[in-house]
mmCIF file of C-alpha atoms in Angstrom:
data_model
loop_
_atom_site.group_PDB
_atom_site.id
_atom_site.type_symbol
_atom_site.label_atom_id
_atom_site.label_comp_id
_atom_site.label_asym_id
_atom_site.label_seq_id
_atom_site.Cartn_x
_atom_site.Cartn_y
_atom_site.Cartn_z
ATOM 1 C CA UNK Q 1 157.456 -58.623 -72.315
ATOM 2 C CA UNK Q 2 156.824 -61.731 -70.282
ATOM 3 C CA UNK Q 3 153.542 -60.333 -68.975
ATOM 4 C CA UNK Q 4 152.367 -59.492 -72.475
ATOM 5 C CA UNK Q 5 153.223 -62.930 -73.796
ATOM 6 C CA UNK Q 6 151.413 -64.610 -70.925
ATOM 7 C CA UNK Q 7 148.349 -62.447 -71.478
ATOM 8 C CA UNK Q 8 148.306 -63.216 -75.185
ATOM 9 C CA UNK Q 9 148.812 -66.934 -74.591
ATOM 10 C CA UNK Q 10 146.082 -66.925 -71.972
ATOM 11 C CA UNK Q 11 143.700 -65.543 -74.596
ATOM 12 C CA UNK Q 12 144.528 -68.358 -76.990
ATOM 13 C CA UNK Q 13 147.353 -66.814 -78.996
ATOM 14 C CA UNK Q 14 149.291 -69.889 -80.079
ATOM 15 C CA UNK Q 15 152.229 -67.870 -81.390
ATOM 16 C CA UNK Q 16 152.659 -66.296 -77.950
ATOM 17 C CA UNK Q 17 152.633 -69.737 -76.332
ATOM 18 C CA UNK Q 18 155.208 -70.921 -78.845
ATOM 19 C CA UNK Q 19 157.474 -68.033 -77.872
ATOM 20 C CA UNK Q 20 157.041 -68.879 -74.207
ATOM 21 C CA UNK Q 21 158.046 -72.428 -75.057
ATOM 22 C CA UNK Q 22 161.125 -71.271 -76.946
ATOM 23 C CA UNK Q 23 162.238 -69.074 -74.062
ATOM 24 C CA UNK Q 24 161.682 -71.591 -71.301
ATOM 25 C CA UNK Q 25 161.901 -75.116 -72.709
ATOM 26 C CA UNK Q 26 165.673 -75.190 -72.229
ATOM 27 C CA UNK Q 27 165.685 -74.937 -68.473
ATOM 28 C CA UNK Q 28 162.522 -77.016 -68.137
ATOM 29 C CA UNK Q 29 164.082 -79.841 -70.119
ATOM 30 C CA UNK Q 30 167.431 -79.671 -68.346
ATOM 31 C CA UNK Q 31 165.889 -79.568 -64.913
ATOM 32 C CA UNK Q 32 163.746 -82.558 -65.795
ATOM 33 C CA UNK Q 33 166.706 -84.327 -67.383
ATOM 34 C CA UNK Q 34 168.895 -83.923 -64.318
ATOM 35 C CA UNK Q 35 166.190 -85.112 -61.953
ATOM 36 C CA UNK Q 36 164.850 -88.111 -63.904
ATOM 37 C CA UNK Q 37 168.221 -89.100 -65.402
ATOM 38 C CA UNK Q 38 167.065 -90.182 -68.870
ATOM 39 C CA UNK Q 39 166.556 -88.120 -72.014
ATOM 40 C CA UNK Q 40 163.340 -89.813 -73.129
ATOM 41 C CA UNK Q 41 161.781 -89.488 -69.699
ATOM 42 C CA UNK Q 42 162.866 -85.866 -69.582
ATOM 43 C CA UNK Q 43 161.136 -85.268 -72.928
ATOM 44 C CA UNK Q 44 157.929 -86.769 -71.579
ATOM 45 C CA UNK Q 45 158.132 -84.583 -68.494
ATOM 46 C CA UNK Q 46 158.783 -81.512 -70.639
ATOM 47 C CA UNK Q 47 155.718 -82.271 -72.751
ATOM 48 C CA UNK Q 48 153.607 -82.783 -69.644
ATOM 49 C CA UNK Q 49 154.851 -79.519 -68.167
ATOM 50 C CA UNK Q 50 153.912 -77.391 -71.142
ATOM 51 C CA UNK Q 51 150.598 -79.123 -71.721
ATOM 52 C CA UNK Q 52 149.736 -78.542 -68.065
ATOM 53 C CA UNK Q 53 151.011 -74.971 -68.232
ATOM 54 C CA UNK Q 54 148.917 -74.253 -71.322
ATOM 55 C CA UNK Q 55 145.796 -75.517 -69.599
ATOM 56 C CA UNK Q 56 146.573 -73.705 -66.351
ATOM 57 C CA UNK Q 57 147.509 -70.364 -67.899
ATOM 58 C CA UNK Q 58 144.096 -68.966 -67.188
ATOM 59 C CA UNK Q 59 144.576 -69.590 -63.484
ATOM 60 C CA UNK Q 60 148.170 -68.329 -63.368
ATOM 61 C CA UNK Q 61 147.920 -65.307 -61.119
ATOM 62 C CA UNK Q 62 151.314 -63.847 -61.968
ATOM 63 C CA UNK Q 63 152.261 -63.381 -58.339
ATOM 64 C CA UNK Q 64 155.328 -65.494 -59.004
ATOM 65 C CA UNK Q 65 157.612 -65.204 -61.977
ATOM 66 C CA UNK Q 66 156.816 -67.457 -64.899
ATOM 67 C CA UNK Q 67 160.142 -69.234 -64.446
ATOM 68 C CA UNK Q 68 159.453 -70.007 -60.813
ATOM 69 C CA UNK Q 69 156.000 -71.310 -61.751
ATOM 70 C CA UNK Q 70 157.436 -73.515 -64.497
ATOM 71 C CA UNK Q 71 160.195 -74.785 -62.233
ATOM 72 C CA UNK Q 72 157.556 -75.799 -59.728
ATOM 73 C CA UNK Q 73 155.542 -77.745 -62.300
ATOM 74 C CA UNK Q 74 158.721 -79.300 -63.705
ATOM 75 C CA UNK Q 75 160.069 -80.497 -60.368
ATOM 76 C CA UNK Q 76 156.684 -81.916 -59.364
ATOM 77 C CA UNK Q 77 156.286 -83.823 -62.621
ATOM 78 C CA UNK Q 78 159.889 -84.995 -62.589
ATOM 79 C CA UNK Q 79 159.683 -86.271 -59.026
ATOM 80 C CA UNK Q 80 156.428 -88.065 -59.875
ATOM 81 C CA UNK Q 81 158.159 -89.664 -62.834
ATOM 82 C CA UNK Q 82 161.032 -90.786 -60.604
ATOM 83 C CA UNK Q 83 158.609 -92.312 -58.106
ATOM 84 C CA UNK Q 84 156.886 -94.211 -60.893
ATOM 85 C CA UNK Q 85 160.047 -96.057 -61.833
ATOM 86 C CA UNK Q 86 162.013 -95.967 -58.646
ATOM 87 C CA UNK Q 87 163.089 -99.571 -59.096
ATOM 88 C CA UNK Q 88 164.919 -98.626 -62.280
ATOM 89 C CA UNK Q 89 167.073 -96.065 -60.564
ATOM 90 C CA UNK Q 90 170.221 -97.390 -59.022
ATOM 91 C CA UNK Q 91 172.985 -95.587 -57.282
ATOM 92 C CA UNK Q 92 176.030 -95.552 -59.461
ATOM 93 C CA UNK Q 93 179.235 -95.459 -57.497
ATOM 94 C CA UNK Q 94 180.976 -92.348 -58.760
ATOM 95 C CA UNK Q 95 184.331 -94.106 -58.947
ATOM 96 C CA UNK Q 96 182.742 -96.759 -61.154
ATOM 97 C CA UNK Q 97 180.950 -94.427 -63.535
ATOM 98 C CA UNK Q 98 183.535 -95.041 -66.242
ATOM 99 C CA UNK Q 99 182.568 -98.729 -66.231
ATOM 100 C CA UNK Q 100 178.853 -98.062 -66.268
ATOM 101 C CA UNK Q 101 177.253 -97.571 -69.685
ATOM 102 C CA UNK Q 102 176.036 -93.999 -69.837
ATOM 103 C CA UNK Q 103 173.616 -92.461 -72.245
ATOM 104 C CA UNK Q 104 175.722 -90.837 -74.903
ATOM 105 C CA UNK Q 105 175.049 -87.551 -76.592
ATOM 106 C CA UNK Q 106 176.007 -88.301 -80.191
ATOM 107 C CA UNK Q 107 175.939 -84.682 -81.220
ATOM 108 C CA UNK Q 108 178.296 -83.608 -78.436
ATOM 109 C CA UNK Q 109 182.037 -83.866 -78.300
ATOM 110 C CA UNK Q 110 183.802 -86.251 -75.949
ATOM 111 C CA UNK Q 111 184.583 -83.619 -73.327
ATOM 112 C CA UNK Q 112 180.953 -82.643 -73.051
ATOM 113 C CA UNK Q 113 179.925 -86.284 -72.917
ATOM 114 C CA UNK Q 114 182.404 -86.855 -70.137
ATOM 115 C CA UNK Q 115 181.198 -83.809 -68.216
ATOM 116 C CA UNK Q 116 177.612 -84.903 -68.708
ATOM 117 C CA UNK Q 117 178.385 -88.390 -67.460
ATOM 118 C CA UNK Q 118 180.178 -87.090 -64.351
ATOM 119 C CA UNK Q 119 177.282 -84.831 -63.458
ATOM 120 C CA UNK Q 120 174.801 -87.637 -63.967
ATOM 121 C CA UNK Q 121 176.841 -90.076 -61.891
ATOM 122 C CA UNK Q 122 176.968 -87.624 -58.993
ATOM 123 C CA UNK Q 123 173.273 -86.790 -59.169
ATOM 124 C CA UNK Q 124 172.363 -90.463 -59.267
ATOM 125 C CA UNK Q 125 173.850 -90.853 -55.781
ATOM 126 C CA UNK Q 126 171.340 -88.410 -54.284
ATOM 127 C CA UNK Q 127 167.773 -88.976 -53.228
ATOM 128 C CA UNK Q 128 165.249 -87.285 -55.553
ATOM 129 C CA UNK Q 129 164.478 -84.494 -53.070
ATOM 130 C CA UNK Q 130 168.172 -83.679 -52.573
ATOM 131 C CA UNK Q 131 168.744 -83.984 -56.283
ATOM 132 C CA UNK Q 132 166.038 -81.434 -57.069
ATOM 133 C CA UNK Q 133 167.602 -78.896 -54.668
ATOM 134 C CA UNK Q 134 171.116 -79.384 -56.055
ATOM 135 C CA UNK Q 135 169.891 -79.156 -59.655
ATOM 136 C CA UNK Q 136 168.065 -75.898 -59.011
ATOM 137 C CA UNK Q 137 170.954 -74.412 -57.035
ATOM 138 C CA UNK Q 138 174.086 -75.645 -58.816
ATOM 139 C CA UNK Q 139 172.876 -76.153 -62.389
ATOM 140 C CA UNK Q 140 170.068 -73.656 -62.700
ATOM 141 C CA UNK Q 141 171.549 -71.006 -60.427
ATOM 142 C CA UNK Q 142 168.427 -70.268 -58.439
ATOM 143 C CA UNK Q 143 168.673 -68.502 -55.100
ATOM 144 C CA UNK Q 144 167.633 -70.266 -51.913
ATOM 145 C CA UNK Q 145 164.469 -68.173 -51.849
ATOM 146 C CA UNK Q 146 163.587 -69.063 -55.433
ATOM 147 C CA UNK Q 147 164.189 -72.741 -54.737
ATOM 148 C CA UNK Q 148 161.971 -72.454 -51.675
ATOM 149 C CA UNK Q 149 159.186 -70.992 -53.840
ATOM 150 C CA UNK Q 150 159.699 -73.518 -56.622
ATOM 151 C CA UNK Q 151 159.560 -76.506 -54.317
ATOM 152 C CA UNK Q 152 157.022 -75.119 -51.904
ATOM 153 C CA UNK Q 153 159.243 -75.777 -48.884
ATOM 154 C CA UNK Q 154 160.801 -73.651 -46.196
ATOM 155 C CA UNK Q 155 164.025 -71.875 -47.143
ATOM 156 C CA UNK Q 156 165.831 -73.381 -44.146
ATOM 157 C CA UNK Q 157 164.868 -76.826 -45.419
ATOM 158 C CA UNK Q 158 166.391 -75.895 -48.761
ATOM 159 C CA UNK Q 159 169.649 -74.840 -47.071
ATOM 160 C CA UNK Q 160 169.782 -78.031 -45.023
ATOM 161 C CA UNK Q 161 169.192 -80.283 -48.034
ATOM 162 C CA UNK Q 162 171.804 -78.513 -50.124
ATOM 163 C CA UNK Q 163 174.332 -78.636 -47.301
ATOM 164 C CA UNK Q 164 173.839 -82.347 -46.769
ATOM 165 C CA UNK Q 165 173.923 -83.045 -50.491
ATOM 166 C CA UNK Q 166 177.167 -81.105 -50.933
ATOM 167 C CA UNK Q 167 178.817 -82.937 -48.047
ATOM 168 C CA UNK Q 168 177.721 -86.271 -49.458
ATOM 169 C CA UNK Q 169 178.957 -85.406 -52.931
ATOM 170 C CA UNK Q 170 182.262 -84.047 -51.678
ATOM 171 C CA UNK Q 171 182.968 -87.327 -49.890
ATOM 172 C CA UNK Q 172 182.190 -89.231 -53.070
ATOM 173 C CA UNK Q 173 184.409 -86.995 -55.178
ATOM 174 C CA UNK Q 174 187.218 -87.372 -52.657
ATOM 175 C CA UNK Q 175 186.998 -91.149 -52.936
ATOM 176 C CA UNK Q 176 186.784 -90.907 -56.729
ATOM 177 C CA UNK Q 177 190.512 -90.178 -56.852
ATOM 178 C CA UNK Q 178 191.968 -89.668 -60.348
ATOM 179 C CA UNK Q 179 188.546 -90.081 -61.962
ATOM 180 C CA UNK Q 180 187.247 -87.091 -59.990
ATOM 181 C CA UNK Q 181 190.153 -84.861 -60.918
ATOM 182 C CA UNK A 1 186.269 -73.968 -34.588
ATOM 183 C CA UNK A 2 185.994 -77.720 -34.948
ATOM 184 C CA UNK A 3 186.477 -79.464 -38.285
ATOM 185 C CA UNK A 4 182.782 -80.381 -38.669
ATOM 186 C CA UNK A 5 181.778 -76.738 -38.100
ATOM 187 C CA UNK A 6 184.340 -75.589 -40.663
ATOM 188 C CA UNK A 7 183.095 -78.145 -43.178
ATOM 189 C CA UNK A 8 179.528 -76.987 -42.624
ATOM 190 C CA UNK A 9 180.559 -73.439 -43.430
ATOM 191 C CA UNK A 10 182.606 -74.594 -46.417
ATOM 192 C CA UNK A 11 179.640 -76.502 -47.877
ATOM 193 C CA UNK A 12 177.233 -73.606 -47.376
ATOM 194 C CA UNK A 13 177.972 -69.906 -47.000
ATOM 195 C CA UNK A 14 181.683 -70.136 -47.829
ATOM 196 C CA UNK A 15 181.233 -71.849 -51.201
ATOM 197 C CA UNK A 16 178.185 -69.641 -51.893
ATOM 198 C CA UNK A 17 180.286 -66.537 -51.127
ATOM 199 C CA UNK A 18 177.713 -65.405 -48.592
ATOM 200 C CA UNK A 19 179.740 -65.577 -45.400
ATOM 201 C CA UNK A 20 180.924 -62.578 -43.446
ATOM 202 C CA UNK A 21 184.511 -61.397 -43.534
ATOM 203 C CA UNK A 22 185.048 -62.797 -40.056
ATOM 204 C CA UNK A 23 183.753 -66.209 -41.020
ATOM 205 C CA UNK A 24 185.843 -66.202 -44.173
ATOM 206 C CA UNK A 25 188.961 -65.467 -42.175
ATOM 207 C CA UNK A 26 188.240 -68.303 -39.768
ATOM 208 C CA UNK A 27 187.622 -70.789 -42.554
ATOM 209 C CA UNK A 28 190.677 -69.838 -44.571
ATOM 210 C CA UNK A 29 192.858 -69.960 -41.503
ATOM 211 C CA UNK A 30 191.614 -73.433 -40.603
ATOM 212 C CA UNK A 31 191.983 -74.739 -44.153
ATOM 213 C CA UNK A 32 195.594 -73.664 -44.300
ATOM 214 C CA UNK A 33 196.325 -75.711 -41.198
ATOM 215 C CA UNK A 34 194.086 -78.765 -41.647
ATOM 216 C CA UNK A 35 194.858 -81.073 -44.612
ATOM 217 C CA UNK A 36 191.652 -83.095 -44.224
ATOM 218 C CA UNK A 37 189.414 -80.045 -44.284
ATOM 219 C CA UNK A 38 191.497 -78.678 -47.141
ATOM 220 C CA UNK A 39 190.843 -81.894 -49.088
ATOM 221 C CA UNK A 40 187.145 -81.545 -48.286
ATOM 222 C CA UNK A 41 187.152 -77.977 -49.566
ATOM 223 C CA UNK A 42 188.915 -79.056 -52.767
ATOM 224 C CA UNK A 43 186.292 -81.782 -53.300
ATOM 225 C CA UNK A 44 183.480 -79.245 -52.904
ATOM 226 C CA UNK A 45 185.173 -76.956 -55.415
ATOM 227 C CA UNK A 46 185.679 -79.866 -57.796
ATOM 228 C CA UNK A 47 181.984 -80.723 -57.551
ATOM 229 C CA UNK A 48 181.109 -77.142 -58.459
ATOM 230 C CA UNK A 49 183.399 -77.380 -61.491
ATOM 231 C CA UNK A 50 181.606 -80.539 -62.596
ATOM 232 C CA UNK A 51 178.274 -78.710 -62.489
ATOM 233 C CA UNK A 52 179.657 -75.779 -64.474
ATOM 234 C CA UNK A 53 181.094 -78.081 -67.140
ATOM 235 C CA UNK A 54 177.890 -80.086 -67.577
ATOM 236 C CA UNK A 55 176.196 -79.304 -70.911
ATOM 237 C CA UNK A 56 172.624 -78.066 -71.159
ATOM 238 C CA UNK A 57 171.096 -79.506 -74.340
ATOM 239 C CA UNK A 58 167.807 -78.324 -75.777
ATOM 240 C CA UNK A 59 164.832 -80.659 -76.092
ATOM 241 C CA UNK A 60 164.324 -82.472 -79.407
ATOM 242 C CA UNK A 61 161.987 -80.785 -81.938
ATOM 243 C CA UNK A 62 159.576 -83.705 -81.532
ATOM 244 C CA UNK A 63 158.758 -82.455 -78.034
ATOM 245 C CA UNK A 64 157.104 -79.310 -79.409
ATOM 246 C CA UNK A 65 155.349 -81.343 -82.095
ATOM 247 C CA UNK A 66 153.866 -83.641 -79.475
ATOM 248 C CA UNK A 67 152.786 -80.698 -77.360
ATOM 249 C CA UNK A 68 150.971 -79.172 -80.330
ATOM 250 C CA UNK A 69 149.212 -82.455 -81.075
ATOM 251 C CA UNK A 70 148.095 -82.781 -77.475
ATOM 252 C CA UNK A 71 146.728 -79.243 -77.467
ATOM 253 C CA UNK A 72 144.782 -79.583 -80.720
ATOM 254 C CA UNK A 73 141.094 -78.913 -80.099
ATOM 255 C CA UNK A 74 139.086 -82.122 -80.127
ATOM 256 C CA UNK A 75 135.874 -82.261 -82.215
ATOM 257 C CA UNK A 76 132.610 -82.382 -80.269
ATOM 258 C CA UNK A 77 130.723 -85.658 -79.932
ATOM 259 C CA UNK A 78 127.935 -84.301 -82.148
ATOM 260 C CA UNK A 79 130.367 -83.400 -84.906
ATOM 261 C CA UNK A 80 131.965 -86.823 -84.734
ATOM 262 C CA UNK A 81 128.609 -88.595 -84.995
ATOM 263 C CA UNK A 82 127.521 -86.350 -87.849
ATOM 264 C CA UNK A 83 130.668 -87.254 -89.738
ATOM 265 C CA UNK A 84 130.123 -90.963 -89.182
ATOM 266 C CA UNK A 85 126.630 -90.891 -90.606
ATOM 267 C CA UNK A 86 127.252 -88.714 -93.624
ATOM 268 C CA UNK A 87 125.672 -90.819 -96.317
ATOM 269 C CA UNK A 88 125.044 -88.739 -99.338
ATOM 270 C CA UNK A 89 128.380 -87.418 -100.357
ATOM 271 C CA UNK A 90 128.294 -88.091 -104.060
ATOM 272 C CA UNK A 91 131.785 -86.847 -104.666
ATOM 273 C CA UNK A 92 133.373 -89.569 -102.627
ATOM 274 C CA UNK A 93 131.072 -92.565 -102.832
ATOM 275 C CA UNK A 94 133.279 -94.225 -105.349
ATOM 276 C CA UNK A 95 136.529 -93.440 -103.609
ATOM 277 C CA UNK A 96 136.066 -94.822 -100.129
ATOM 278 C CA UNK A 97 133.104 -96.342 -98.328
ATOM 279 C CA UNK A 98 131.331 -94.336 -95.680
ATOM 280 C CA UNK A 99 130.522 -96.183 -92.478
ATOM 281 C CA UNK A 100 126.800 -95.936 -93.282
ATOM 282 C CA UNK A 101 127.372 -97.549 -96.678
ATOM 283 C CA UNK A 102 129.201 -100.416 -95.086
ATOM 284 C CA UNK A 103 126.518 -100.850 -92.463
ATOM 285 C CA UNK A 104 123.754 -100.812 -95.059
ATOM 286 C CA UNK A 105 125.577 -103.364 -97.190
ATOM 287 C CA UNK A 106 126.019 -105.682 -94.224
ATOM 288 C CA UNK A 107 122.314 -105.443 -93.331
ATOM 289 C CA UNK A 108 121.293 -106.281 -96.874
ATOM 290 C CA UNK A 109 123.684 -109.227 -96.971
ATOM 291 C CA UNK A 110 122.328 -110.599 -93.708
ATOM 292 C CA UNK A 111 118.719 -110.279 -94.860
ATOM 293 C CA UNK A 112 119.359 -111.844 -98.260
ATOM 294 C CA UNK A 113 121.451 -114.551 -96.719
ATOM 295 C CA UNK A 114 118.744 -115.316 -94.202
ATOM 296 C CA UNK A 115 116.049 -115.547 -96.849
ATOM 297 C CA UNK A 116 118.238 -117.775 -98.983
ATOM 298 C CA UNK A 117 119.029 -120.027 -96.074
ATOM 299 C CA UNK A 118 115.369 -120.326 -95.118
ATOM 300 C CA UNK A 119 114.550 -121.199 -98.696
ATOM 301 C CA UNK A 120 117.223 -123.834 -98.783
ATOM 302 C CA UNK A 121 116.006 -125.289 -95.539
ATOM 303 C CA UNK A 122 112.488 -125.598 -96.878
ATOM 304 C CA UNK A 123 113.667 -127.383 -100.026
ATOM 305 C CA UNK A 124 115.644 -129.906 -98.054
ATOM 306 C CA UNK A 125 112.652 -130.767 -95.864
ATOM 307 C CA UNK A 126 110.449 -131.263 -98.903
ATOM 308 C CA UNK A 127 112.996 -133.471 -100.578
ATOM 309 C CA UNK A 128 113.261 -135.578 -97.457
ATOM 310 C CA UNK A 129 109.499 -136.197 -97.420
ATOM 311 C CA UNK A 130 109.488 -137.210 -101.067
ATOM 312 C CA UNK A 131 112.318 -139.650 -100.447
ATOM 313 C CA UNK A 132 110.551 -141.233 -97.515
ATOM 314 C CA UNK A 133 107.320 -141.605 -99.533
ATOM 315 C CA UNK A 134 109.185 -143.235 -102.389
ATOM 316 C CA UNK A 135 110.835 -145.690 -100.047
ATOM 317 C CA UNK A 136 107.533 -146.466 -98.384
ATOM 318 C CA UNK A 137 105.822 -147.069 -101.759
ATOM 319 C CA UNK A 138 108.705 -149.190 -102.852
ATOM 320 C CA UNK A 139 108.474 -151.249 -99.685
ATOM 321 C CA UNK A 140 104.696 -151.709 -100.056
ATOM 322 C CA UNK A 141 105.008 -152.991 -103.596
ATOM 323 C CA UNK A 142 107.771 -155.315 -102.547
ATOM 324 C CA UNK A 143 105.614 -156.769 -99.755
ATOM 325 C CA UNK A 144 102.645 -157.215 -102.037
ATOM 326 C CA UNK A 145 104.744 -158.717 -104.723
ATOM 327 C CA UNK A 146 106.283 -161.013 -102.191
ATOM 328 C CA UNK A 147 102.908 -162.186 -100.998
ATOM 329 C CA UNK A 148 101.689 -162.812 -104.494
ATOM 330 C CA UNK A 149 104.855 -164.593 -105.446
ATOM 331 C CA UNK A 150 104.618 -166.832 -102.458
ATOM 332 C CA UNK A 151 101.079 -167.734 -103.241
ATOM 333 C CA UNK A 152 99.346 -166.139 -100.360
ATOM 334 C CA UNK A 153 97.022 -164.300 -102.644
ATOM 335 C CA UNK A 154 96.699 -160.568 -103.105
ATOM 336 C CA UNK A 155 97.144 -158.148 -100.267
ATOM 337 C CA UNK A 156 93.506 -157.236 -100.511
ATOM 338 C CA UNK A 157 92.528 -160.818 -100.022
ATOM 339 C CA UNK A 158 94.742 -160.965 -96.975
ATOM 340 C CA UNK A 159 93.147 -157.852 -95.582
ATOM 341 C CA UNK A 160 96.526 -156.060 -95.466
#
């Protein structure tokens, strides 16, 4: 099914490309959102990803799964976006996240908003490279091998980054006290 | 095993459920005896729960709209120029001006304006000459009259 859609889209079938978008835009957007930290920036990244993917479909060899390919484009674009406004990003102390204005999700209930804010506060404490690994592992559920392919780095590097990120986050959550629990 | 080794296992293969039975036994045994490592393990678990609870919203519909706009085929340069210089489209002349109509109108206005301005310039120069001649004539008569009035004879007699 995926192969057929890609082939159709590669030959200019716009309906096939729309279906690809429908099936994949969710994880592309969420990955971008968790790495860049802002909805509007995540939307820009998502647009860039699919525009680039549409133009590069002809050269997509299919030796990697479409998801892995899209993850790779997404992480690259998201990290570039982060670099472009690095001065805007600040580390939010996890224990202070309740005092820090967070982007709200007006169409979500309070529990989801709270969960979203906690996740964002934790991710904001990580460097972009660590953040990308944690997002792909913990939120997107990719294996270490898939993360290695998506990021173009050695699998041992992936394991090391995730280990260090988890240790860092665990210390922060421990200090967070009642807010963390 | 030391606490830092246990914590490394906890934050990697143990939490990922990829460790061997032997490793699992070692970790669980240590955690039951070490409150600090147990607190660390609980924090790692809590972090995992935060990830699982985080929502995953879909992108706004405008994202797809913008993608479609960006992927629209752009007209060729030749087609764009042809459209700009379409002049004879009788159905629409009265509704909105074509760029060629506007350009032609401007050229005509500049030419007419230039001719008019040149004409005006010529008239002003001619009027200036007439004025100067009138003043000169007036001055000559005044001088002659003055001479005659003062009794110096006519200007001709004075060789003026």
